[in-house]
Tab-separated table of C-alpha atoms and ligand atoms in Angstrom:
chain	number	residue	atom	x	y	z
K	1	UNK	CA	-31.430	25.562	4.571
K	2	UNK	CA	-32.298	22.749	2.290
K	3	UNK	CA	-32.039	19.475	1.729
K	4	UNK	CA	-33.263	16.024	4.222
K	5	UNK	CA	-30.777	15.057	6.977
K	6	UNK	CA	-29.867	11.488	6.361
K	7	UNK	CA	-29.549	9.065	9.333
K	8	UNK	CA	-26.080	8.233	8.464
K	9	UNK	CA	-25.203	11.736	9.655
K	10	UNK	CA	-26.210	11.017	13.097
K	11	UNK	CA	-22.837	11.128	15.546
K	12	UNK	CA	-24.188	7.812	17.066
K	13	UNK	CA	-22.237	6.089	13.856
K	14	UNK	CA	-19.236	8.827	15.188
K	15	UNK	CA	-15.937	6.681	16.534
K	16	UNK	CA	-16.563	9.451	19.377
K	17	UNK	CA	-19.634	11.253	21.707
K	18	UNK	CA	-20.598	14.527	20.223
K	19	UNK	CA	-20.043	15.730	24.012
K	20	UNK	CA	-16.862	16.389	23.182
K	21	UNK	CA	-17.638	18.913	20.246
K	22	UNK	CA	-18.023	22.522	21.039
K	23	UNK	CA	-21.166	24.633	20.224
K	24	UNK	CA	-21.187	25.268	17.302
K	25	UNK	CA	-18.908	22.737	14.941
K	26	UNK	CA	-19.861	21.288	11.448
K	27	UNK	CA	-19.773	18.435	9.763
K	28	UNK	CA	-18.318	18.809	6.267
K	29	UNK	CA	-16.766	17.412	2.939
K	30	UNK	CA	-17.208	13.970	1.463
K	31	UNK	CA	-18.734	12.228	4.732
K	32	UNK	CA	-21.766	14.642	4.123
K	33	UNK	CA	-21.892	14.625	0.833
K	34	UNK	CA	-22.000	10.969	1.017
K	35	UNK	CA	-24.517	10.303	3.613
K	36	UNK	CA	-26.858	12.526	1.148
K	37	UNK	CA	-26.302	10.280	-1.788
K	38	UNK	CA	-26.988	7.364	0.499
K	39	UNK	CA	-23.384	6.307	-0.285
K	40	UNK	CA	-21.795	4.072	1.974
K	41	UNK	CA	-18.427	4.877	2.533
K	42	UNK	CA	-15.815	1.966	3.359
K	43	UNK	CA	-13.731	4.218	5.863
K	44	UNK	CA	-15.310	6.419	7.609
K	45	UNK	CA	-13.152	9.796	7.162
K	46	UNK	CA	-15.071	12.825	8.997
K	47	UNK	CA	-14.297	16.218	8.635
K	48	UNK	CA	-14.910	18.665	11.286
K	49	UNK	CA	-15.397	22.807	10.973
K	50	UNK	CA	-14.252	24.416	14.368
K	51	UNK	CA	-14.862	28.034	15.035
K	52	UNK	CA	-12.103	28.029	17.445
K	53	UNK	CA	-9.712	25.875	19.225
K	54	UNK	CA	-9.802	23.159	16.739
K	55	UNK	CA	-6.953	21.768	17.436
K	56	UNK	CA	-6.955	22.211	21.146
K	57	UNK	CA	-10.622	19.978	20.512
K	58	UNK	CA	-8.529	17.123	18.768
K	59	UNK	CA	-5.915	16.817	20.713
K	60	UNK	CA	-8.188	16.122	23.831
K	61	UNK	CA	-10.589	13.975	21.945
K	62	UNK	CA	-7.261	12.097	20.786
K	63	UNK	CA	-6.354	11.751	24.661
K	64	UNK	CA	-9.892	10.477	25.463
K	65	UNK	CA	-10.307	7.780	23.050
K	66	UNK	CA	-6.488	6.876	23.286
K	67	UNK	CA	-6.735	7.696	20.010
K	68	UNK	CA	-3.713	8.858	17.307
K	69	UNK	CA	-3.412	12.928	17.032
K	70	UNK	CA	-1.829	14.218	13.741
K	71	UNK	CA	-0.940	18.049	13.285
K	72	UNK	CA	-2.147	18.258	9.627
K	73	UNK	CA	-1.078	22.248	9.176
K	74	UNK	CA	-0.517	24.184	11.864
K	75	UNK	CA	-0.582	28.067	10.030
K	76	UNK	CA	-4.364	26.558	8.506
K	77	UNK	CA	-5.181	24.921	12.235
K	78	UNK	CA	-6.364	21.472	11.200
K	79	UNK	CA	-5.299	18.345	13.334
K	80	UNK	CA	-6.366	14.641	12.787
K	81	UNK	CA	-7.515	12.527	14.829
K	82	UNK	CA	-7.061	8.397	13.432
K	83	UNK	CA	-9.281	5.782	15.394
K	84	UNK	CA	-8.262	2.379	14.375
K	85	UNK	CA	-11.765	2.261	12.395
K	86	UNK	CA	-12.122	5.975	11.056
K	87	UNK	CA	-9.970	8.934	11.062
K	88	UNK	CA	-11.693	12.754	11.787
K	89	UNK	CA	-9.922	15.557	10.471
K	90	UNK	CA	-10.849	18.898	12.993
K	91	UNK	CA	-10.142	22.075	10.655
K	92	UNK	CA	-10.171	25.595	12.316
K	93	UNK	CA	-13.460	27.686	10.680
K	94	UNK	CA	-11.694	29.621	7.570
K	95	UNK	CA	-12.724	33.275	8.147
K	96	UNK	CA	-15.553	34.662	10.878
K	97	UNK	CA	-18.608	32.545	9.529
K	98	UNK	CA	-19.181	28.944	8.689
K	99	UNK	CA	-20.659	30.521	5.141
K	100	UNK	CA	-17.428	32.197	4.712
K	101	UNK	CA	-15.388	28.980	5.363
K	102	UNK	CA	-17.883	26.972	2.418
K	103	UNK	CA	-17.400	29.722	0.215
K	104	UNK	CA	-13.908	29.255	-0.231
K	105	UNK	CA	-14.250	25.539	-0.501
K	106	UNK	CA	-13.842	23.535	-3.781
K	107	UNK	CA	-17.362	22.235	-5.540
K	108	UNK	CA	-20.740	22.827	-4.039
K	109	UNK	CA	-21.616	19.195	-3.234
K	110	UNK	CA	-18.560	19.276	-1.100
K	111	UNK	CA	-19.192	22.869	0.770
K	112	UNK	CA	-22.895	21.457	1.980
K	113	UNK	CA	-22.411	21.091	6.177
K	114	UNK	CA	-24.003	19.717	8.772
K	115	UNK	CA	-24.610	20.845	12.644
K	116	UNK	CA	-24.362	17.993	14.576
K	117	UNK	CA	-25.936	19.591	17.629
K	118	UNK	CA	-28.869	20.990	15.796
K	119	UNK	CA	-29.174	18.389	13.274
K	120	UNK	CA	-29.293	20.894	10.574
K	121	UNK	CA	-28.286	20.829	7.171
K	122	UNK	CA	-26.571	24.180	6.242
K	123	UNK	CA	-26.250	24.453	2.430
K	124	UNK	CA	-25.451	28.524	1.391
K	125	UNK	CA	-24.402	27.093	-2.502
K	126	UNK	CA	-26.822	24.861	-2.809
K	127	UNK	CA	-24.936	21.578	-3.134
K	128	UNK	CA	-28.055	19.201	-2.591
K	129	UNK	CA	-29.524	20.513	-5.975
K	130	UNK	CA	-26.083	19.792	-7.527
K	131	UNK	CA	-26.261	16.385	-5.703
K	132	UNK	CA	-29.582	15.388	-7.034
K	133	UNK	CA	-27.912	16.401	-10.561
K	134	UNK	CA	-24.958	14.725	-10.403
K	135	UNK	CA	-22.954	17.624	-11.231
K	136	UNK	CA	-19.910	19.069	-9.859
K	137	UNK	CA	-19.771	22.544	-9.832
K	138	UNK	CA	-17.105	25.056	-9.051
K	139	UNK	CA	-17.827	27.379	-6.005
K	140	UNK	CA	-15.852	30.434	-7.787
K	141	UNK	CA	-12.934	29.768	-10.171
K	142	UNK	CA	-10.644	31.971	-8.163
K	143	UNK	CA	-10.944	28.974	-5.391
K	144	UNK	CA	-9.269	26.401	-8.129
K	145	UNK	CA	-6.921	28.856	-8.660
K	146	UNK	CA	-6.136	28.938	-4.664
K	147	UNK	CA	-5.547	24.947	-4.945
K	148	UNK	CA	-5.051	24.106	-8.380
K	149	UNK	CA	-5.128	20.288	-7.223
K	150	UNK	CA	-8.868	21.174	-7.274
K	151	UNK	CA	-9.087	21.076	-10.842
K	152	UNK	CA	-7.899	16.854	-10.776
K	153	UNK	CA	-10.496	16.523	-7.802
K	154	UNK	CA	-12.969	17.263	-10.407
K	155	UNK	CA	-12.214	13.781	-12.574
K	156	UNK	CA	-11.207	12.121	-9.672
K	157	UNK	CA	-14.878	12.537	-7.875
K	158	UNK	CA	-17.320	12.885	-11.150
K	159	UNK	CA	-15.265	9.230	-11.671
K	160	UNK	CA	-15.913	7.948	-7.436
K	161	UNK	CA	-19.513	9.341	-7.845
K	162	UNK	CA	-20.409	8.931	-11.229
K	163	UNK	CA	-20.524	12.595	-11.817
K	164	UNK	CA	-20.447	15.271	-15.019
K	165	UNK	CA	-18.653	18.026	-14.428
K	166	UNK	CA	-20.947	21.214	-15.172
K	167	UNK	CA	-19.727	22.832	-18.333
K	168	UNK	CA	-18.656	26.310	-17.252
K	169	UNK	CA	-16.687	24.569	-14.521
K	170	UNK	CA	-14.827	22.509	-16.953
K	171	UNK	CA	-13.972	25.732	-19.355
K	172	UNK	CA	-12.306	27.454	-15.928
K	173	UNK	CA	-10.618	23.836	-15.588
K	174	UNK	CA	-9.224	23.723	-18.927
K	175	UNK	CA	-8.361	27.312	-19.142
K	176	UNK	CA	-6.230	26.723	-15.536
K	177	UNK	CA	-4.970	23.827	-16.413
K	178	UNK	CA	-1.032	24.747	-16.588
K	179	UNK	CA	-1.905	25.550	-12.812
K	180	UNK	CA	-1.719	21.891	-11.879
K	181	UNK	CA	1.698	22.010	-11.895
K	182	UNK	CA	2.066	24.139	-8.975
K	183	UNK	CA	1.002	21.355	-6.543
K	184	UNK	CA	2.812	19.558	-4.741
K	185	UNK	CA	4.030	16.254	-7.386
K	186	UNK	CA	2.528	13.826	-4.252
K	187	UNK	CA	-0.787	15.234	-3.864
K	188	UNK	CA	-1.234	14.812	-8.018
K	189	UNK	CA	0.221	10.717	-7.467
K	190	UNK	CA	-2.822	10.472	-4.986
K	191	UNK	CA	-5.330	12.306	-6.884
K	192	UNK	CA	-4.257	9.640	-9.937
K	193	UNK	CA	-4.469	6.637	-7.613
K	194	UNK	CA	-8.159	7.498	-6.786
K	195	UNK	CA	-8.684	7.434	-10.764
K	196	UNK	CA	-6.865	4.262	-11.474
K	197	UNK	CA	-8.926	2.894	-8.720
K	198	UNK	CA	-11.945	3.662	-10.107
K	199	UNK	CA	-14.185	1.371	-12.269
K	200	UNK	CA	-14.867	4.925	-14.359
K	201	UNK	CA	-11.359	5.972	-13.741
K	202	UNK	CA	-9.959	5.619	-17.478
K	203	UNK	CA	-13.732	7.919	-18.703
K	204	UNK	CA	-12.334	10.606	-16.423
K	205	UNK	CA	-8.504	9.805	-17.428
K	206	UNK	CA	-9.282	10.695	-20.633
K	207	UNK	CA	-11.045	13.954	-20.378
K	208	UNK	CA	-8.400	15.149	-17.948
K	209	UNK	CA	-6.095	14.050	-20.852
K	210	UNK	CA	-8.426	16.326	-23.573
K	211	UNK	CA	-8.498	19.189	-21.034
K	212	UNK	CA	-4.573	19.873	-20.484
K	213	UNK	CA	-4.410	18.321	-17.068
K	214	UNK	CA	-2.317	15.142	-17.707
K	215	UNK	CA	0.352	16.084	-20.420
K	216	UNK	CA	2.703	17.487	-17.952
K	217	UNK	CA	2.788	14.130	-15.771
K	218	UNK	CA	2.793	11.391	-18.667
K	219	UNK	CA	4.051	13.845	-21.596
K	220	UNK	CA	4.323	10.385	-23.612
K	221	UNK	CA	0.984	9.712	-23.868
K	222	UNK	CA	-1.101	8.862	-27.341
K	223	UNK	CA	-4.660	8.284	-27.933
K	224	UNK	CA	-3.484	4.614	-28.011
K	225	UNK	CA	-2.408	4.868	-24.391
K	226	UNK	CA	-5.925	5.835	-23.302
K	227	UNK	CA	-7.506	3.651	-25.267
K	228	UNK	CA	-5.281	0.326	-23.913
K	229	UNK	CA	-6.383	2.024	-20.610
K	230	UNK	CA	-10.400	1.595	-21.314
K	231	UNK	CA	-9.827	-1.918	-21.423
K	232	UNK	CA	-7.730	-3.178	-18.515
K	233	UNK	CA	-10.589	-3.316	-16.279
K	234	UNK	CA	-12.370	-5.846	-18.758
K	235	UNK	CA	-9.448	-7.858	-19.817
K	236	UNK	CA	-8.585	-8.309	-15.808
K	237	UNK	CA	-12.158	-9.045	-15.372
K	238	UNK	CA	-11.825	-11.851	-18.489
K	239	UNK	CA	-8.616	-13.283	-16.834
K	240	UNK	CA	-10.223	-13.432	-13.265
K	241	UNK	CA	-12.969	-15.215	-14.800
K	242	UNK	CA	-10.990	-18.019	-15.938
K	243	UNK	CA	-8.208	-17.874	-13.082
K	244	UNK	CA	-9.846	-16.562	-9.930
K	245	UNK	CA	-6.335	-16.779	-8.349
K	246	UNK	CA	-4.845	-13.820	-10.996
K	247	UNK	CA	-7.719	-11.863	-10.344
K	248	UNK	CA	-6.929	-12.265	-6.674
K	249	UNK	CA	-3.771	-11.234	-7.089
K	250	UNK	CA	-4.625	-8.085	-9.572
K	251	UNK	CA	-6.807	-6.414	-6.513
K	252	UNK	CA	-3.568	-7.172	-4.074
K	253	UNK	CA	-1.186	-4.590	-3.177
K	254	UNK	CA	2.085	-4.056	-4.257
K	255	UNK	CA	3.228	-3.399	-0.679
K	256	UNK	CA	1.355	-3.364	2.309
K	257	UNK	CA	3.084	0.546	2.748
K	258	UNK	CA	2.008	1.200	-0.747
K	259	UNK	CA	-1.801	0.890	-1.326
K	260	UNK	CA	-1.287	0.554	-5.243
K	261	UNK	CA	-3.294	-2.730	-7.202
K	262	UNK	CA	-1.341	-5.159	-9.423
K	263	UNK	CA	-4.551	-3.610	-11.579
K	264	UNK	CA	-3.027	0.124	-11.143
K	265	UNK	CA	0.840	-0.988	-12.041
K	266	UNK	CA	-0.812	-2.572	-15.438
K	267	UNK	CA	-2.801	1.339	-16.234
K	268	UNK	CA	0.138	3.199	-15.499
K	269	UNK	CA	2.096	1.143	-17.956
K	270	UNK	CA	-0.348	2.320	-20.631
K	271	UNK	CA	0.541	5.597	-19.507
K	272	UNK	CA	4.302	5.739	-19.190
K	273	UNK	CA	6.984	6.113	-22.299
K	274	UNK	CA	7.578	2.914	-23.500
K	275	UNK	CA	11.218	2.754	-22.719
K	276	UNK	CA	11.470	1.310	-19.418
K	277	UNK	CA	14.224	4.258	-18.524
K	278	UNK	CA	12.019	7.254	-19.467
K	279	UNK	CA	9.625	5.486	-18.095
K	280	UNK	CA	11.250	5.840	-14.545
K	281	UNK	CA	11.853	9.331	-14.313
K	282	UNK	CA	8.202	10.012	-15.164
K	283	UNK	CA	7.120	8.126	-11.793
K	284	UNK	CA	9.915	9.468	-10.351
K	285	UNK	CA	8.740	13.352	-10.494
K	286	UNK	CA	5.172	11.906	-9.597
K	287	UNK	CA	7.057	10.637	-6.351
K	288	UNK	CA	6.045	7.096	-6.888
K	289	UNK	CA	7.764	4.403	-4.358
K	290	UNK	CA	10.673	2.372	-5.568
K	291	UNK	CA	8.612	-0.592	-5.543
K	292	UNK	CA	5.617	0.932	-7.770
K	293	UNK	CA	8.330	2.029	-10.323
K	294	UNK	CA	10.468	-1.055	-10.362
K	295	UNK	CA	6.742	-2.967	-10.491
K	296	UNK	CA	6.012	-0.895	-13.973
K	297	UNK	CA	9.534	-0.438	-15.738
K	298	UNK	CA	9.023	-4.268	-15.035
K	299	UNK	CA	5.632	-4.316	-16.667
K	300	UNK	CA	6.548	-2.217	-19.542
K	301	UNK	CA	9.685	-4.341	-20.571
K	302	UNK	CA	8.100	-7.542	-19.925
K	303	UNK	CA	4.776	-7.901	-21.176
K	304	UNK	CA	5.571	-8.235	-25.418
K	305	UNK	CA	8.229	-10.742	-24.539
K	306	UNK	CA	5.183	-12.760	-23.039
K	307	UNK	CA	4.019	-13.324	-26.509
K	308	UNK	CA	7.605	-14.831	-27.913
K	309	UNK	CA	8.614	-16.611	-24.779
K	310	UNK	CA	8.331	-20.168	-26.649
K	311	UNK	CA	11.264	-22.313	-24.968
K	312	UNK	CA	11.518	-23.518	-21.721
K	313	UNK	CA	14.598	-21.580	-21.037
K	314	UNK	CA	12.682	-17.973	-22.248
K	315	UNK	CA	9.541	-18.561	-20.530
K	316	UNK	CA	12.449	-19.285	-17.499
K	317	UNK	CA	13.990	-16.153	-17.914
K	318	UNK	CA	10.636	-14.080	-18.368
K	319	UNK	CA	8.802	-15.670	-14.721
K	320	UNK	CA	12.736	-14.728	-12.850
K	321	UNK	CA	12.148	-11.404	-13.765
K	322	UNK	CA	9.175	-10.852	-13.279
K	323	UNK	CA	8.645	-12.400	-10.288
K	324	UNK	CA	4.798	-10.995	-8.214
K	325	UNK	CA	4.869	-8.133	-11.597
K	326	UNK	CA	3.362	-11.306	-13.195
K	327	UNK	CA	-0.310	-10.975	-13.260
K	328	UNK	CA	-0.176	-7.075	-14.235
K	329	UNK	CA	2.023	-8.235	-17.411
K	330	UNK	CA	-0.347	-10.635	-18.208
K	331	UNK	CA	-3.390	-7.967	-18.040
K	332	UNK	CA	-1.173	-5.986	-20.301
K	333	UNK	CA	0.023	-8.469	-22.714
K	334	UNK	CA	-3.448	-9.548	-23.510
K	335	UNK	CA	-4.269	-5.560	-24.040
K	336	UNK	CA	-1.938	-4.975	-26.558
K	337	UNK	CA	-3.084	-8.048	-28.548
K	338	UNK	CA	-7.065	-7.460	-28.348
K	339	UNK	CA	-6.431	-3.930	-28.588
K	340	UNK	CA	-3.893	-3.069	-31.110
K	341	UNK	CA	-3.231	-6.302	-32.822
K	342	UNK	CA	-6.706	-6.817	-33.307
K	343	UNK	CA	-6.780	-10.113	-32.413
K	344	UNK	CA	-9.921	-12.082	-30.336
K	345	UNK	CA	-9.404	-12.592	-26.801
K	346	UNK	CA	-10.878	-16.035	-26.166
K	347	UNK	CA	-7.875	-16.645	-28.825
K	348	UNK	CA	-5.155	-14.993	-26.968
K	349	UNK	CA	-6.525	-16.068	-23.906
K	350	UNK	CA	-5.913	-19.647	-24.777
K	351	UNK	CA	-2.641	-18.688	-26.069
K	352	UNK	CA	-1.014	-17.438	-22.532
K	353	UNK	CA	-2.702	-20.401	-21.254
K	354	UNK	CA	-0.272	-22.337	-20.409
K	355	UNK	CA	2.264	-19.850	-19.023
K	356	UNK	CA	-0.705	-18.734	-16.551
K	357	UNK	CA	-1.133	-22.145	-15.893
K	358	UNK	CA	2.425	-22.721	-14.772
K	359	UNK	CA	2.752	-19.139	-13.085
K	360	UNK	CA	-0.416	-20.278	-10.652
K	361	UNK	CA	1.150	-23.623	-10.008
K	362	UNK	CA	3.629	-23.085	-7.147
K	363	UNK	CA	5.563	-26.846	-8.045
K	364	UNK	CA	5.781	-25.469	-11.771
K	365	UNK	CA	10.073	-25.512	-11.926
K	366	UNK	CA	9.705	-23.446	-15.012
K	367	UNK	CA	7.686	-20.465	-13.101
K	368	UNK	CA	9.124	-21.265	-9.881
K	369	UNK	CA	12.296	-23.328	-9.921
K	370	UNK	CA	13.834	-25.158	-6.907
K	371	UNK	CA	17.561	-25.921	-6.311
K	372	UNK	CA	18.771	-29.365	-7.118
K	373	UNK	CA	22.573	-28.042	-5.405
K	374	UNK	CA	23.432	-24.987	-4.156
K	375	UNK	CA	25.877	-22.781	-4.525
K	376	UNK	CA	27.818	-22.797	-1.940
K	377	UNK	CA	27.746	-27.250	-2.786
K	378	UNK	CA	28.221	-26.481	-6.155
K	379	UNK	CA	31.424	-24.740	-5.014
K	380	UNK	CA	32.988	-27.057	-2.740
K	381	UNK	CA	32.145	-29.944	-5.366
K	382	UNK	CA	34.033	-27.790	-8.325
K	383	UNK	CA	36.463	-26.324	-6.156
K	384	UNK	CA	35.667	-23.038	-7.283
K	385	UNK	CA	35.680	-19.505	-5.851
K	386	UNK	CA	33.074	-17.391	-5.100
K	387	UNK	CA	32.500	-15.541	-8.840
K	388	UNK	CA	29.368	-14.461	-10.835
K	389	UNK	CA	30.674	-17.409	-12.676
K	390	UNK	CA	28.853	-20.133	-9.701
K	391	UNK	CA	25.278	-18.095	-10.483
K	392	UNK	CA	25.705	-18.681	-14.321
K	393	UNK	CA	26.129	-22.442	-13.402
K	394	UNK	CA	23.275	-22.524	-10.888
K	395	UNK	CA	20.927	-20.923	-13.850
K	396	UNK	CA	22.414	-23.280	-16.305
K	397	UNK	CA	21.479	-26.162	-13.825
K	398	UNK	CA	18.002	-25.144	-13.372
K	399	UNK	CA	17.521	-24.498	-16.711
K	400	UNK	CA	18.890	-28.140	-17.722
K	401	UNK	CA	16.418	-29.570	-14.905
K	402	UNK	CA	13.163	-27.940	-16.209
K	403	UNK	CA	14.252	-29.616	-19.586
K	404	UNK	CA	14.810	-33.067	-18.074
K	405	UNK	CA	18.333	-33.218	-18.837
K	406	UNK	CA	19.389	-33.560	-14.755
K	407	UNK	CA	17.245	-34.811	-12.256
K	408	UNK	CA	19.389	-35.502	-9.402
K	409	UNK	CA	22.055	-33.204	-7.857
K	410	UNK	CA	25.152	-35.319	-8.696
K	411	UNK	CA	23.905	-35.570	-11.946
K	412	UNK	CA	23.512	-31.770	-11.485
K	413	UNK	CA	27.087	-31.086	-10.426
K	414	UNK	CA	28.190	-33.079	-13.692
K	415	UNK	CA	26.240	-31.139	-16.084
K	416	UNK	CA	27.996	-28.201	-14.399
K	417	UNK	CA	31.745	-29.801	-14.589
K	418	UNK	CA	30.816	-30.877	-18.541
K	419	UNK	CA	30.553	-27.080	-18.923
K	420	UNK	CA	33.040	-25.830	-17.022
K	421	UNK	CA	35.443	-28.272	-19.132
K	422	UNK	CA	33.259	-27.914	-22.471
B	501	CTP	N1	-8.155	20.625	-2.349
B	501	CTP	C1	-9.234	20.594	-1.568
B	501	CTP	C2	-9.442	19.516	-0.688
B	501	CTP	C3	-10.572	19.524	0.112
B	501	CTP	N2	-11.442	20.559	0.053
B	501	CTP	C4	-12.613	20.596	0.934
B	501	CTP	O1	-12.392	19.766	2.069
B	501	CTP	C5	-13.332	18.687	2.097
B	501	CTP	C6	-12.703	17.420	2.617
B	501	CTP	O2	-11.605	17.081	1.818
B	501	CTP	P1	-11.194	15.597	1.441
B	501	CTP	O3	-11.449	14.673	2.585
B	501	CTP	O4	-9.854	15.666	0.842
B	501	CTP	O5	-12.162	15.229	0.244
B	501	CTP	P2	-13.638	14.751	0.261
B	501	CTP	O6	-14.431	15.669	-0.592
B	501	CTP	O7	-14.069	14.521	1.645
B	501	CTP	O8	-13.574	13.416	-0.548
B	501	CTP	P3	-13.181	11.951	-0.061
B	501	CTP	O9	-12.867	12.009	1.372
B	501	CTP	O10	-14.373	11.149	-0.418
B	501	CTP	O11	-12.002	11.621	-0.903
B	501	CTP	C7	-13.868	18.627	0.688
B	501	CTP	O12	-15.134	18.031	0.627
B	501	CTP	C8	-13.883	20.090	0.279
B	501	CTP	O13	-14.960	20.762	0.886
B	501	CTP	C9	-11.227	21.609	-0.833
B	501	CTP	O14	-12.030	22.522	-0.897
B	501	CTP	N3	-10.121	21.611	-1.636
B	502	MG	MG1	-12.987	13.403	3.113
């Protein structure tokens, strides 16, 4: 026993009465290991020890609080509970004693538990001294074998919590690393969403990179691509500062399904093989949503043609395609000049000025063009059938508007007949 109980801990913060725990349960895993750091967490996400019944416990907690019940893995026993503030996760004890169930756990600061009913802190590895170290440290290397995904928790939490990993931990790591691959590809795309999250995320990126764990997912990697990586944070941060919208829009989501930042879509086009094809079927194994891989092939292909986009009609072209992909393109445009052109930012910054200027101006017909005729006018006024050949004319159209050439839609319809008859 070791270690102060922290507050936090107390089930009075719980989305449910301890009542409805049996005696004895533990509290476990991050929400412990947080409270002890005095970290605030901005979801509460509670795991649960259960000698036995666990799921049974739940499933009736679920009932009472109306709540939603998950069966997480029924061989392993562990059900979830999700409260519409917090989720609990209820995990049947893992062998005959709660010391058993912590041994086989991951890191120490994560196998430190907590008796709810006692108010005791029950710490076997001692994971409070590793917490007041900062250090993760491996419970037994045979456990990272068990779950190789363990050895990517490592980065992913010494980035969240500001962490080293101890050094004999990070030999086992590196000497398992060609384990990683057994996991399950989704479990690894979460795992690097947590570290492309992170403010520390492209530190940790790159040490996973030196110690064999990253090679198999982005094979096309160079030092380059981790060093363009150090500095998206601080060239978003330099854009935001200038056009709070953009930065706005770099901490939005790609999808409201898929939890991934504008900011995340620009890192993992450092990461991916340049060619927008390759490219693909690297997100693709890493089971990465159509719209997160459409959002990067679209980064990767777009962002140097930000630089030459000089006319009216390019700079057209570039916003059409790509569309919301925008402010991530920008991030990474402004990358590759600081970074490997060498040139100064306040410099560059000024230079995409004006395209970011008409991009956050939603009456800008270059960036966001209106129709002066439709199609289906444009066809009744030509006589012509439906074709690709009506889009060409509607582009052709918009692109004469945004350079003054037609401002009014008959005038429109007889730019389209001169080239129809040109
Ligand atoms: N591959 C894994 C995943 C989890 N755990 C154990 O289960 C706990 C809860 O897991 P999880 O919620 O995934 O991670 P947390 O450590 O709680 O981190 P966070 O919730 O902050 O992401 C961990 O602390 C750890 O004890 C483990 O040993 N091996
Ligand atoms: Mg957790």
């Amino acid at each position: 026993m070791s270690g102060f109980v922290p507050s936090t801990l107390a089930s009075e913060n719980w989305p449910f009465s301890l009542e409805w725990l049996p005696q004895p349960a533990y509290m476990v895993g991050g929400a412990v290991r947080d409270a002890m750091l005095g970290r605030s967490r901005e979801y509460l996400d509670l795991d649960f020890v259960i000698p036995s019944d666990a799921v049974k416990v739940a499933r009736t907690i679920a009932h009472r609080y109306q709540a939603g019940f998950v069966l997480l893995d029924p061989v392993r026993r562990i059900a979830r509970v999700v409260f519409p503030q917090a989720t609990a996760d209820f995990a049947q004890q893992e062998g005959d004693s709660l010391e058993t169930d912590l041994h086989r756990r991951d890191f120490t600061v994560n196998a430190i538990a907590y008796n709810p009913h006692t108010q005791e802190i029950i710490d076997p590895l001692n994971g409070y001294a590793d917490l007041q170290a900062g250090v993760l440290r491996m419970i037994a290397k045979a456990n990272l074998k068990d779950d190789p995904l363990r050895l990517l928790r490592a980065y992913r939490q010494a980035a969240q919590l500001g962490f080293t990993i101890e050094p004999t931990t990070q030999a086992a790591i590196r000497d398992l690393a060609s384990h990683l691959c057994q996991v399950a590809a989704e479990r690894v795309r979460v795992e690097i969403g947590y570290l492309l999250a992170s403010p520390q995320g492209h530190t940790w990126m790159a040490i996973a990179e030196n110690d064999g764990l990253l090679k198999q997912f982005f094979p096309n990697t160079t030092p380059e691509s981790f060093r363009k990586l150090a500095v998206v944070d601080e060239v978003a941060d330099l854009l935001a500062k200038q056009w709070p919208q953009l930065g706005v829009e770099l901490q939005g989501y790609v999808r409201e399904t898929v939890k991934t930042t504008w900011l995340s879509i620009a890192k993992l086009a450092c990461l991916v093989h340049p060619d927008p094809s390759v490219a693909e079927i690297e997100l693709q194994k890493l089971t990465y949503s159509r719209a997160e891989i459409r959002a990067v092939t679209t980064a990767v292909k777009l962002f140097p043609q930000l630089k030459t986009a000089n006319t009216l009609r390019e700079q057209y072209f570039v916003f059409q395609e790509a569309g919301m992909v925008f402010a991530a393109i920008a991030v990474l445009a402004l990358v590759q000049d600081i970074l490997v052109e060498a040139m100064s930012g306040d410099n560059r910054l000024s230079a995409y000025s004006p395209l970011i200027t008409r991009y956050l101006n939603p009456d800008d017909l270059v960036a966001h063009p209106t129709q002066l005729v439709s199609g289906k006018n444009l066809m009744i006024a030509l006589d012509l059938p439906p074709s690709p050949l009506v889009g060409e004319l509607l582009t052709e159209i918009a692109i004469a508007r945004i350079e003054g050439k037609v401002t009014t839609t008959e005038a429109a319809i007889a730019f389209a007949r001169q080239l129809l008859e040109g």
